[in-house]
PDB file of C-alpha atoms and ligand atoms in Angstrom:
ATOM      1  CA  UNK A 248     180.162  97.728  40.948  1.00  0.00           C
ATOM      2  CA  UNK A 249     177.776  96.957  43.778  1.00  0.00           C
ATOM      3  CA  UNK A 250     174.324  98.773  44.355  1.00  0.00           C
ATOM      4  CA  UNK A 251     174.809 101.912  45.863  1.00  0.00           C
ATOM      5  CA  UNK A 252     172.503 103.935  47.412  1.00  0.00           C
ATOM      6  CA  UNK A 253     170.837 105.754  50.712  1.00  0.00           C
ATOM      7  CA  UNK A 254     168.786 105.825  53.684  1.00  0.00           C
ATOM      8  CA  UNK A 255     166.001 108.376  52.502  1.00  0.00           C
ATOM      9  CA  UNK A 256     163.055 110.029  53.886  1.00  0.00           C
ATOM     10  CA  UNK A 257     159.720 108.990  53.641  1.00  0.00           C
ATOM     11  CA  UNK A 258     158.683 112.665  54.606  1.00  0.00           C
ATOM     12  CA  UNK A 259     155.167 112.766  52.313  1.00  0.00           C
ATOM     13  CA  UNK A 260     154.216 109.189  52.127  1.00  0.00           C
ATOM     14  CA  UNK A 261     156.461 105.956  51.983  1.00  0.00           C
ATOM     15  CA  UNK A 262     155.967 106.092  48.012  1.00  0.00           C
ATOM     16  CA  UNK A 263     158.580 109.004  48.140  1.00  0.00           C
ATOM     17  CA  UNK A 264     161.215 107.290  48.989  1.00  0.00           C
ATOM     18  CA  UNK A 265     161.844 106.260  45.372  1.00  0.00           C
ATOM     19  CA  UNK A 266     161.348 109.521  43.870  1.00  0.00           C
ATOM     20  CA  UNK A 267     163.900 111.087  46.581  1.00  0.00           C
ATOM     21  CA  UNK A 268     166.195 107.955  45.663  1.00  0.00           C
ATOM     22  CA  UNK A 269     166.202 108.420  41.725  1.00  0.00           C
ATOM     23  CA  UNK A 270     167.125 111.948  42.169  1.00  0.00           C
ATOM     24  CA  UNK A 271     170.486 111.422  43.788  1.00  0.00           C
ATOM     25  CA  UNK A 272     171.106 108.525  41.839  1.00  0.00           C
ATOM     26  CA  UNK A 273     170.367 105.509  44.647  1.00  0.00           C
ATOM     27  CA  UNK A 274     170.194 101.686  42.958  1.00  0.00           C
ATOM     28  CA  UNK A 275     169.217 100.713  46.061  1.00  0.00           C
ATOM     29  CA  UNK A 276     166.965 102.294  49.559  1.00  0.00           C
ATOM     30  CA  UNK A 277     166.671 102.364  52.936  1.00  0.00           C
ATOM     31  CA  UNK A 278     163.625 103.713  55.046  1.00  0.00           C
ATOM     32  CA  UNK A 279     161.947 104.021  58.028  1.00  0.00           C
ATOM     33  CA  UNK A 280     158.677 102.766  57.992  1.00  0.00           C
ATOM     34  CA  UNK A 281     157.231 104.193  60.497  1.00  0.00           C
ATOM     35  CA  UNK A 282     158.634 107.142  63.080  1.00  0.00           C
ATOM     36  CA  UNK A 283     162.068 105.418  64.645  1.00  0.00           C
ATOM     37  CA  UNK A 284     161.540 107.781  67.963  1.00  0.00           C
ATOM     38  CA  UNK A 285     158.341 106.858  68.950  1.00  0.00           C
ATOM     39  CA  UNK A 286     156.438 103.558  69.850  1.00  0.00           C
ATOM     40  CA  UNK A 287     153.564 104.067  67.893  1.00  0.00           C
ATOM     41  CA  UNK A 288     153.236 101.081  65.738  1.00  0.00           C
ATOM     42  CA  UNK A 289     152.999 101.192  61.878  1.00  0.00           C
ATOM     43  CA  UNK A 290     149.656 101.662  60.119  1.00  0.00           C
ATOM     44  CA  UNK A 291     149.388 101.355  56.288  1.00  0.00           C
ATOM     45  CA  UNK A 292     146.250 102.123  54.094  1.00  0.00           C
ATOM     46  CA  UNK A 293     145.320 100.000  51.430  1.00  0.00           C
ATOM     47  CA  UNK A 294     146.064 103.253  49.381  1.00  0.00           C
ATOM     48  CA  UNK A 295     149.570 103.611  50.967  1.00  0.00           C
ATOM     49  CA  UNK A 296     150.448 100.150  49.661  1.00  0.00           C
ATOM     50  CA  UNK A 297     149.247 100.670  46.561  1.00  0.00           C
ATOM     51  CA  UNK A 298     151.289 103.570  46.194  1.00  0.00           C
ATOM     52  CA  UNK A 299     154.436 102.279  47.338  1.00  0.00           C
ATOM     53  CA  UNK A 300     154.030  99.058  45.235  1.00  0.00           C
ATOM     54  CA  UNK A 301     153.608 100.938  41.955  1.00  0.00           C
ATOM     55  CA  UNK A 302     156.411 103.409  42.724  1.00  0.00           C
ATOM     56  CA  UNK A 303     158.839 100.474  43.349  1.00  0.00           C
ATOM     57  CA  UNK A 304     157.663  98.837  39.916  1.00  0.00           C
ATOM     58  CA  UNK A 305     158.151 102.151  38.438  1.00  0.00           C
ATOM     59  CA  UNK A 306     162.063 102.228  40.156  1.00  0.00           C
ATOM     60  CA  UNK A 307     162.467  98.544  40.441  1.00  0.00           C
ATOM     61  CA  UNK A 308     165.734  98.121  43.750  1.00  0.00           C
ATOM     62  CA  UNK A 309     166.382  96.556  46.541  1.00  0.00           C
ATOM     63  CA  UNK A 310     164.660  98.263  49.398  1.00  0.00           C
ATOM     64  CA  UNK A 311     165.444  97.472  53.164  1.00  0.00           C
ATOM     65  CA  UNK A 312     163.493  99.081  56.417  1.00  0.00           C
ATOM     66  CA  UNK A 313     165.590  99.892  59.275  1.00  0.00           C
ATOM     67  CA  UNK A 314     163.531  99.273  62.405  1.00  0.00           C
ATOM     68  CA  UNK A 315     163.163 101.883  65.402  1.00  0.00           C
ATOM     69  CA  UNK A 316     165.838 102.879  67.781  1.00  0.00           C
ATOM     70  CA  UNK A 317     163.614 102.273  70.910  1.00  0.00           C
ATOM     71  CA  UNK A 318     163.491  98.376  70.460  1.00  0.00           C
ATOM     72  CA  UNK A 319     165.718  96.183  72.810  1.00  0.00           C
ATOM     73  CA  UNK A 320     165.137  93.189  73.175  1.00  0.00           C
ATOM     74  CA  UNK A 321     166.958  92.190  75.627  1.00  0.00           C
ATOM     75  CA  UNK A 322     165.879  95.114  78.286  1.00  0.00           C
ATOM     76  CA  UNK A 323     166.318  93.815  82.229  1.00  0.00           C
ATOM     77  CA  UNK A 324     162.748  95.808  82.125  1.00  0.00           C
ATOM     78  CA  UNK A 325     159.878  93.371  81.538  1.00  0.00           C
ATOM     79  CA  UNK A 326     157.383  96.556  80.154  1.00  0.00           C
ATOM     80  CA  UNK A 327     160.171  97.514  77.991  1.00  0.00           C
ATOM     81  CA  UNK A 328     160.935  93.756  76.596  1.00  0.00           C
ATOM     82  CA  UNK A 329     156.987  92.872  75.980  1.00  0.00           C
ATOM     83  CA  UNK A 330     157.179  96.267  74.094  1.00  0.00           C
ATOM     84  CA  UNK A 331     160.356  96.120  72.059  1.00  0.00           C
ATOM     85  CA  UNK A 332     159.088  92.640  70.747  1.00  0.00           C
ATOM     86  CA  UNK A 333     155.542  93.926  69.989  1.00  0.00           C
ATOM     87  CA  UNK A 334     157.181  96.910  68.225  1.00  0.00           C
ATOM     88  CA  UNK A 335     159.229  94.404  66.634  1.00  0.00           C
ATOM     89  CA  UNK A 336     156.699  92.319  65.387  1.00  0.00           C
ATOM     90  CA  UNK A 337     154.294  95.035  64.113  1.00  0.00           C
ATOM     91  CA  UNK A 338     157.007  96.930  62.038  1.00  0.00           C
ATOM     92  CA  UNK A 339     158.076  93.376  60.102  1.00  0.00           C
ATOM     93  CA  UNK A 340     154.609  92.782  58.937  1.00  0.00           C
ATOM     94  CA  UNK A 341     154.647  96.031  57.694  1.00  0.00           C
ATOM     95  CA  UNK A 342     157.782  95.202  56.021  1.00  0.00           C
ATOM     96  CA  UNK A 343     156.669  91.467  54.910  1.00  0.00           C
ATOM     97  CA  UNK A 344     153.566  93.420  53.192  1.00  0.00           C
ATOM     98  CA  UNK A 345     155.569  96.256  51.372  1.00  0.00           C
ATOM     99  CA  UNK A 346     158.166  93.752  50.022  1.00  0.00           C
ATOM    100  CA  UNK A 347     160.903  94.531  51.978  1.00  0.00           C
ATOM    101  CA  UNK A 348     164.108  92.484  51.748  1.00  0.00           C
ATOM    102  CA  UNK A 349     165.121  93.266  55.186  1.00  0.00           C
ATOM    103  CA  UNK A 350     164.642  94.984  58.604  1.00  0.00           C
ATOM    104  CA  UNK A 351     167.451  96.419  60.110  1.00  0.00           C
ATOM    105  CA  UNK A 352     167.831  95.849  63.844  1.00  0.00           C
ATOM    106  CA  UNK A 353     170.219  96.968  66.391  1.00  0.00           C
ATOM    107  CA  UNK A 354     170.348  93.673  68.417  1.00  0.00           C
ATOM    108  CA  UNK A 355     170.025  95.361  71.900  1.00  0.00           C
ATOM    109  CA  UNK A 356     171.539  96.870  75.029  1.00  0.00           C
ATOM    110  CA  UNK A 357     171.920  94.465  78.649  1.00  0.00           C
ATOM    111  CA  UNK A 358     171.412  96.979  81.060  1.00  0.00           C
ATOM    112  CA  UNK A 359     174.135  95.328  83.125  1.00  0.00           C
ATOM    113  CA  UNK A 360     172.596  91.834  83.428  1.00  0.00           C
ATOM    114  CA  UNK A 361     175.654  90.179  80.902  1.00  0.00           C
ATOM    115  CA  UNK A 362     176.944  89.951  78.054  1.00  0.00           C
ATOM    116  CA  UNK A 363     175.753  85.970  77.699  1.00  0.00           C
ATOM    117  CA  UNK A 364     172.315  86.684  79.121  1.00  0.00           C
ATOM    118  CA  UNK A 365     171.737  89.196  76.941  1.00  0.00           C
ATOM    119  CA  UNK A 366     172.355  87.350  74.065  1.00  0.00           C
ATOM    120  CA  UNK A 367     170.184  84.476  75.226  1.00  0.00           C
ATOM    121  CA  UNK A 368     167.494  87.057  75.887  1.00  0.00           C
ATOM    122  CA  UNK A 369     168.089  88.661  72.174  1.00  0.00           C
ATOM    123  CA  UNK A 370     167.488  84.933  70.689  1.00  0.00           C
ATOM    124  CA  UNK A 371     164.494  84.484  72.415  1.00  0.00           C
ATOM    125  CA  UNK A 372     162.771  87.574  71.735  1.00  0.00           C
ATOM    126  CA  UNK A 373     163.302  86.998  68.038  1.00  0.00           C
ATOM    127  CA  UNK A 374     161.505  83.367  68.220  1.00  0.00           C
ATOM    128  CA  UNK A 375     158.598  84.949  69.634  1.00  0.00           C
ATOM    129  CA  UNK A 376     158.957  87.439  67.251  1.00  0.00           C
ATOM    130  CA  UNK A 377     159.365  85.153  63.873  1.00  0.00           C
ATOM    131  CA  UNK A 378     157.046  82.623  65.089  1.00  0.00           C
ATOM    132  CA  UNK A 379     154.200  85.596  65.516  1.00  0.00           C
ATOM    133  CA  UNK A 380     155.204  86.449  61.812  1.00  0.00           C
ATOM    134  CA  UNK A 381     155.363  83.748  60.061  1.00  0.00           C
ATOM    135  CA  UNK A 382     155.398  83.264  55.820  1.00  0.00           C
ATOM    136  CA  UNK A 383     157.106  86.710  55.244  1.00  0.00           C
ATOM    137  CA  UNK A 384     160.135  87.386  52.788  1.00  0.00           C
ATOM    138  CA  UNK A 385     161.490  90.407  54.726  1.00  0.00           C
ATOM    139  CA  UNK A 386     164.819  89.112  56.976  1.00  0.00           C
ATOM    140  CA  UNK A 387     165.564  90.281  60.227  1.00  0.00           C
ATOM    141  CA  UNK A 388     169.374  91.752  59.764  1.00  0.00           C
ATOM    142  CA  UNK A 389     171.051  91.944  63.056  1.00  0.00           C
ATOM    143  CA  UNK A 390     173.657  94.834  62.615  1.00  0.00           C
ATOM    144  CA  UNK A 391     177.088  95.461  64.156  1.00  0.00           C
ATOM    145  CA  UNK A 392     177.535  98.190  66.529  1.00  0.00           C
ATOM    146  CA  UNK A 393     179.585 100.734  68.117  1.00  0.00           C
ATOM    147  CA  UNK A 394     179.832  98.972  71.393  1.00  0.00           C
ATOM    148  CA  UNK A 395     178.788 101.879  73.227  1.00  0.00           C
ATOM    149  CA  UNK A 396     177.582 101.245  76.831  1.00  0.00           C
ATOM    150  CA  UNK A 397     175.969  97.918  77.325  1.00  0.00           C
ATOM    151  CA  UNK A 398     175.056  97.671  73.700  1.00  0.00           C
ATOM    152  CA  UNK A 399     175.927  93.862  72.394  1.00  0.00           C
ATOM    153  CA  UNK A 400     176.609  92.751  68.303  1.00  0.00           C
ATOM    154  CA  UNK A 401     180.156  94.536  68.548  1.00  0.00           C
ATOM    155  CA  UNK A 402     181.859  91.731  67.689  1.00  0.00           C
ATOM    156  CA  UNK A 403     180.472  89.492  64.904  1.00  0.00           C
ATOM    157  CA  UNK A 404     180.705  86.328  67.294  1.00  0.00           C
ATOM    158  CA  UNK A 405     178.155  87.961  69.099  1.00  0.00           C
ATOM    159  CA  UNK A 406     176.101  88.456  66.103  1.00  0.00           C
ATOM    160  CA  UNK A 407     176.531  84.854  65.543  1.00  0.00           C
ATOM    161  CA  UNK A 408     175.843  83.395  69.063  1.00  0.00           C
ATOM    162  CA  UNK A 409     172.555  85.106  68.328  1.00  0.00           C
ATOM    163  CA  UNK A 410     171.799  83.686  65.229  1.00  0.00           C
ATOM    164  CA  UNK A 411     172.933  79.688  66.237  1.00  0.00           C
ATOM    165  CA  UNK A 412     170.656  80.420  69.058  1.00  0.00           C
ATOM    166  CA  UNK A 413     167.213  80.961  67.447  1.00  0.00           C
ATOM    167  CA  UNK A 414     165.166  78.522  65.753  1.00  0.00           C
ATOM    168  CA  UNK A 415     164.992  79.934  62.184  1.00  0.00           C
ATOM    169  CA  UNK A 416     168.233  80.543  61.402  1.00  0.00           C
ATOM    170  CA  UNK A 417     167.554  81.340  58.009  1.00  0.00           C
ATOM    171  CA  UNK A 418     165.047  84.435  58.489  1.00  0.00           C
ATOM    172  CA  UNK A 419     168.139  85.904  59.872  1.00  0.00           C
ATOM    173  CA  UNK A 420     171.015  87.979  58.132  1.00  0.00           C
ATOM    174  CA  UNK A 421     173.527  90.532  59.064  1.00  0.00           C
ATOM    175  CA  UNK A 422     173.947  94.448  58.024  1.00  0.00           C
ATOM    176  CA  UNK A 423     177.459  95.570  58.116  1.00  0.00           C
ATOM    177  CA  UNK A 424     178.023  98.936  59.218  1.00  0.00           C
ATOM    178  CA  UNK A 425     181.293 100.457  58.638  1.00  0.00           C
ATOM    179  CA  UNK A 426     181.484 103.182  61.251  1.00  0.00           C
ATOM    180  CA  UNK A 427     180.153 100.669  63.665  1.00  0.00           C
ATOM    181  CA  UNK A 428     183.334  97.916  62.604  1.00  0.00           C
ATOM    182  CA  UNK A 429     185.404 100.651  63.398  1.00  0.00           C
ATOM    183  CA  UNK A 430     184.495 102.224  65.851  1.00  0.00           C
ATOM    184  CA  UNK A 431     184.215  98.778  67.835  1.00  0.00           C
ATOM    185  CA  UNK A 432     188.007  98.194  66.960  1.00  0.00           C
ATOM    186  CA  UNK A 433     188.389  96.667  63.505  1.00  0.00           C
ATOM    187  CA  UNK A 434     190.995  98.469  61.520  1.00  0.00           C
ATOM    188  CA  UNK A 435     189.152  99.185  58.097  1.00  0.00           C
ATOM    189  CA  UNK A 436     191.685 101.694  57.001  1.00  0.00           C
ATOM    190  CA  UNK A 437     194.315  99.243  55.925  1.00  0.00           C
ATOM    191  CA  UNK A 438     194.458  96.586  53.885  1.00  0.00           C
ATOM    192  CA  UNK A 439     194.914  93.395  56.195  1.00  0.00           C
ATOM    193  CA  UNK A 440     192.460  95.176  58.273  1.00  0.00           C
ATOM    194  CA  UNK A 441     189.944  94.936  55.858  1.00  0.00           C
ATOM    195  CA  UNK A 442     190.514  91.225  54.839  1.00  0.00           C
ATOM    196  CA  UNK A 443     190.273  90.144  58.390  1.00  0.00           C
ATOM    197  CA  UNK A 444     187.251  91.638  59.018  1.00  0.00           C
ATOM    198  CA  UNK A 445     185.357  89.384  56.253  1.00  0.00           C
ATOM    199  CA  UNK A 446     187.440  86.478  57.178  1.00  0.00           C
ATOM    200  CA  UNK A 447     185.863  86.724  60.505  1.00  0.00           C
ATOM    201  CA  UNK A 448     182.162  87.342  59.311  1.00  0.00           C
ATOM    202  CA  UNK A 449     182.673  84.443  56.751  1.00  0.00           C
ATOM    203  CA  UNK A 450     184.248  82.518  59.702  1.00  0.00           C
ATOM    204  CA  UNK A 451     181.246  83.797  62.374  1.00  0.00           C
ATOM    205  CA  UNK A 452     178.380  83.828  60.000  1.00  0.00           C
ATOM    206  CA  UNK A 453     178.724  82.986  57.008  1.00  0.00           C
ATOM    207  CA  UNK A 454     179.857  85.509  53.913  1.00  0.00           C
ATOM    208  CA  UNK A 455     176.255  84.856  52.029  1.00  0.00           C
ATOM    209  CA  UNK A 456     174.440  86.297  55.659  1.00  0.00           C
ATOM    210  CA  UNK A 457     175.856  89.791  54.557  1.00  0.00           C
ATOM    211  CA  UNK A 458     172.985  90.706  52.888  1.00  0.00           C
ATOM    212  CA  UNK A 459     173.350  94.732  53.383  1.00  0.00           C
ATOM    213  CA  UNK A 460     176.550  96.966  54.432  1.00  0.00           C
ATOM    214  CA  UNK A 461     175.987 100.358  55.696  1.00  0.00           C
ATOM    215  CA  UNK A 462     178.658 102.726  54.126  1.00  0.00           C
ATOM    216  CA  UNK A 463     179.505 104.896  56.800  1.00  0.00           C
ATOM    217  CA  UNK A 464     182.596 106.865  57.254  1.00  0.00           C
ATOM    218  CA  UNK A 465     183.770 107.521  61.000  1.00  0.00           C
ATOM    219  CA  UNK A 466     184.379 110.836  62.977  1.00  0.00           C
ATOM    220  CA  UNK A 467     186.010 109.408  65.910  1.00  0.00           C
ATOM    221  CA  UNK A 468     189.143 107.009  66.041  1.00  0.00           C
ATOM    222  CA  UNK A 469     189.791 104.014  65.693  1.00  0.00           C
ATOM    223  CA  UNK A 470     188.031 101.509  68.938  1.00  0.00           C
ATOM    224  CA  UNK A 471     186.936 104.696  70.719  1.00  0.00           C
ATOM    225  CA  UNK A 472     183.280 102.807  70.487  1.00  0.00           C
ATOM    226  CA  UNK A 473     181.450 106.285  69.637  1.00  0.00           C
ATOM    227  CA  UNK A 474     179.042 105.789  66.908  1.00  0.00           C
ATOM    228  CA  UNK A 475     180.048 109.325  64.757  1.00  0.00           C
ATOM    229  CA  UNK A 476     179.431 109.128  60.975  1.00  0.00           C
ATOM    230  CA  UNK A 477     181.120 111.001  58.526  1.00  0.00           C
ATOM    231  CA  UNK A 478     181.087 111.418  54.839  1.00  0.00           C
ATOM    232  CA  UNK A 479     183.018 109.375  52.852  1.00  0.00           C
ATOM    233  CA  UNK A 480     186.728 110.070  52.951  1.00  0.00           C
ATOM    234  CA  UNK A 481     186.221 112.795  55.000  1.00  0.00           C
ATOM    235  CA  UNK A 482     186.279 110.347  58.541  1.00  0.00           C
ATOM    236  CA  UNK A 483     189.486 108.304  59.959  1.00  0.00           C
ATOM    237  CA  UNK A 484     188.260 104.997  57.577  1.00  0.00           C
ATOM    238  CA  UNK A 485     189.018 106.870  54.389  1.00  0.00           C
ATOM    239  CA  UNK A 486     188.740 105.958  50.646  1.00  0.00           C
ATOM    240  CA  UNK A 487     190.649 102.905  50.478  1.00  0.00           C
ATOM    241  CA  UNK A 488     188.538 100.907  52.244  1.00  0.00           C
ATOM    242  CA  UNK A 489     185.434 101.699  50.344  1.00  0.00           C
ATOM    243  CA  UNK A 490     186.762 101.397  46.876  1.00  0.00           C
ATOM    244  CA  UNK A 491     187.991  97.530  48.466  1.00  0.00           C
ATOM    245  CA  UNK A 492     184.255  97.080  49.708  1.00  0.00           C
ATOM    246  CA  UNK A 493     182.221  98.186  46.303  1.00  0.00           C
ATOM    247  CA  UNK A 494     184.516  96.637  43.962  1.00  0.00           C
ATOM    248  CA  UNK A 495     184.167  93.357  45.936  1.00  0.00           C
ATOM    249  CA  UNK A 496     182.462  90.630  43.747  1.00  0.00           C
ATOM    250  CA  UNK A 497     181.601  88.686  47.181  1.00  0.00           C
ATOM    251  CA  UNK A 498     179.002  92.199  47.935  1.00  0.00           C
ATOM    252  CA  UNK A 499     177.963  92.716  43.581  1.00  0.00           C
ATOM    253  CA  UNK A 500     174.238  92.572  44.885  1.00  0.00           C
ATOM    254  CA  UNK A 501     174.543  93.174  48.489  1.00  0.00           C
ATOM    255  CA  UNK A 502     172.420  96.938  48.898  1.00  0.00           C
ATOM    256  CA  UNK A 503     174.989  99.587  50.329  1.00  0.00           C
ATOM    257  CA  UNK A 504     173.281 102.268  51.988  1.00  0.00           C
ATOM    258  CA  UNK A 505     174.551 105.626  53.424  1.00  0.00           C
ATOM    259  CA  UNK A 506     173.516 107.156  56.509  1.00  0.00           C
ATOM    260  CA  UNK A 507     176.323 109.763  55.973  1.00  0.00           C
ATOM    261  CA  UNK A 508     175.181 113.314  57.224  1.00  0.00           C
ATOM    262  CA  UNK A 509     173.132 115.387  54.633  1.00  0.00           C
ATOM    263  CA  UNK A 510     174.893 118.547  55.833  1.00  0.00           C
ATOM    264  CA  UNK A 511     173.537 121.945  55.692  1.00  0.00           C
ATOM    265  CA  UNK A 512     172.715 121.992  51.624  1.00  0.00           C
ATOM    266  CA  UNK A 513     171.188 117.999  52.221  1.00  0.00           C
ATOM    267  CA  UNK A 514     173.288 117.068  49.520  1.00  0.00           C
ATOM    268  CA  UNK A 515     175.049 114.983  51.611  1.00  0.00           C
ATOM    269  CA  UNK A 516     174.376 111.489  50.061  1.00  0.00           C
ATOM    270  CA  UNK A 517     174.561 112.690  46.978  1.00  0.00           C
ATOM    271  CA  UNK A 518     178.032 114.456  47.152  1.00  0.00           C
ATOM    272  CA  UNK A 519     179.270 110.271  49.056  1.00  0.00           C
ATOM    273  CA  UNK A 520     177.165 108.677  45.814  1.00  0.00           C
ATOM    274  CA  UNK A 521     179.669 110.678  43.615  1.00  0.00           C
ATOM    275  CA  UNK A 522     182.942 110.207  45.622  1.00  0.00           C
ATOM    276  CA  UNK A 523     181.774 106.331  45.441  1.00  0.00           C
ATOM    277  CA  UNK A 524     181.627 106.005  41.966  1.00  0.00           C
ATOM    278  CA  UNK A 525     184.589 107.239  41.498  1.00  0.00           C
ATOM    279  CA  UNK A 526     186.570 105.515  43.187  1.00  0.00           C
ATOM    280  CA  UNK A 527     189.089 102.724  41.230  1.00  0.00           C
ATOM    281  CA  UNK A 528     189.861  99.692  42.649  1.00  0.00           C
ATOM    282  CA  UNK A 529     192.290  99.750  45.804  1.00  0.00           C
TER     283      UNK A 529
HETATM  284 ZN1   ZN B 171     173.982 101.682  60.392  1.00  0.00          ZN
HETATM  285 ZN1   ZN B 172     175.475 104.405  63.590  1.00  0.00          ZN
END
């Protein structure tokens, strides 16, 4: 069985993410570190650090960051691009200095200037980017999206121009959401659907550049490109597709986080960690 486990809140200090996590039974985390709505960049205390570090010795998992939803680097604005990479930047040496095995990233939105350009634009940003942080372990992972708008990495062959583009391949892996695949058009619900799917990331990328999956079941249908989360089994993916993905050896260490809704009792994650466990192989 793979490591299961949650995005949780840092609400408190960063250090409570783990104590949040053990409760509902993560093996593995997912936080912000710092506030995803705002620009503000991310400012640890030696004491912070110090806290976090003996928490996660305390609850020893794999802990990824995802990064904040006002990045895009590839924005036709020039204010907004200098800012999304400085944002960028700032958040993954935050990440490189709490141990963090990777940040998250929505790849970006063109604005209408092309699907090509924007990708080219995406690349570049993330040179500037690596090459301002260098020596870090923490991996950039480019995640799939909805498709919604102008927003690029809906297909993974986007996700991979991206990554043959830049000049350190290797500080770059992907994070496979789910609700995203679907929602974009790949049909996780059956069976050949969900082979194809890492056919084509093994064929695009590379199988061993999955390094997280986001386990996210899907309120609307099937290519409708609406990014609408839902429980597990309770969405148009349903169970069969995540008893395939958890009881794949190809993912045994890859981190599987939910960013299911916590519902009105915030039991939420727990309730998915449960249906997860149980489910047999499909
Ligand atoms: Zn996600
Ligand atoms: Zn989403």
């Amino acid at each position: 069985m793979t490591l299961l486990g949650a995005h949780v809140s840092v609400a408190g200090g960063l250090d409570k993410a783990f104590s949040r996590g053990r409760d509902i039974g993560c093996d593995a985390l997912q936080i912000f570190v710092k506030n995803p709505s705002q620009w503000q960049a991310p400012t640890l205390s030696e004491s912070t650090l110090t806290a976090f570090h003996t928490a996660h010795e305390q609850n020893p998992m794999p802990v990824i960051a995802h990064s904040s939803y006002l990045i895009n680097l590839c924005s036709s604005k020039p204010e907004t691009l200098e800012r999304s990479r400085r944002a960028l930047a700032a958040e993954l040496v935050v990440c490189g200095q709490l141990g963090v095995l990777g940040l998250v990233l929505h790849p970006g939105a063109h604005l209408g200037r092309g699907e090509a350009a924007g990708l080219e634009e995406i690349s570049r940003s993330l040179d500037l980017v690596l090459s301002e942080v260098p020596n870090i372990p923490t991996k950039i992972l480019l995640e799939n999206t909805a498709g919604q708008g102008t927003v690029l990495g809906y297909t993974f062959s986007q996700l991979a121009r991206i990554i043959e583009l830049v000049d350190e391949p290797d500080r770059l892996g992907i994070c496979f959401d789910s609700c995203h695949a679907f929602a974009s058009g790949y049909p996780l619900h059956t069976k050949d659907g969900y082979q194809k799917v890492f056919d084509e990331i093994d064929r695009e990328v590379g199988i061993s550049k999955l390094e997280a999956c986001h386990l996210n079941d899907s309120k609307a249908e099937l290519g409708t490109r609406k990014d609408r989360h839902e429980n597990i089994g309770k969405g148009q993916i349903g169970t069969p597709f995540f008893a395939r993905l958890i009881h794949d050896e190809r993912f045994s260490d890859t981190p599987m986080i939910l960013e299911t809704p916590l519902g009105d009792d915030e039991n939420g994650h727990a309730a998915d960690l449960t249906t997860l466990r149980g489910l047999e192989p499909a």
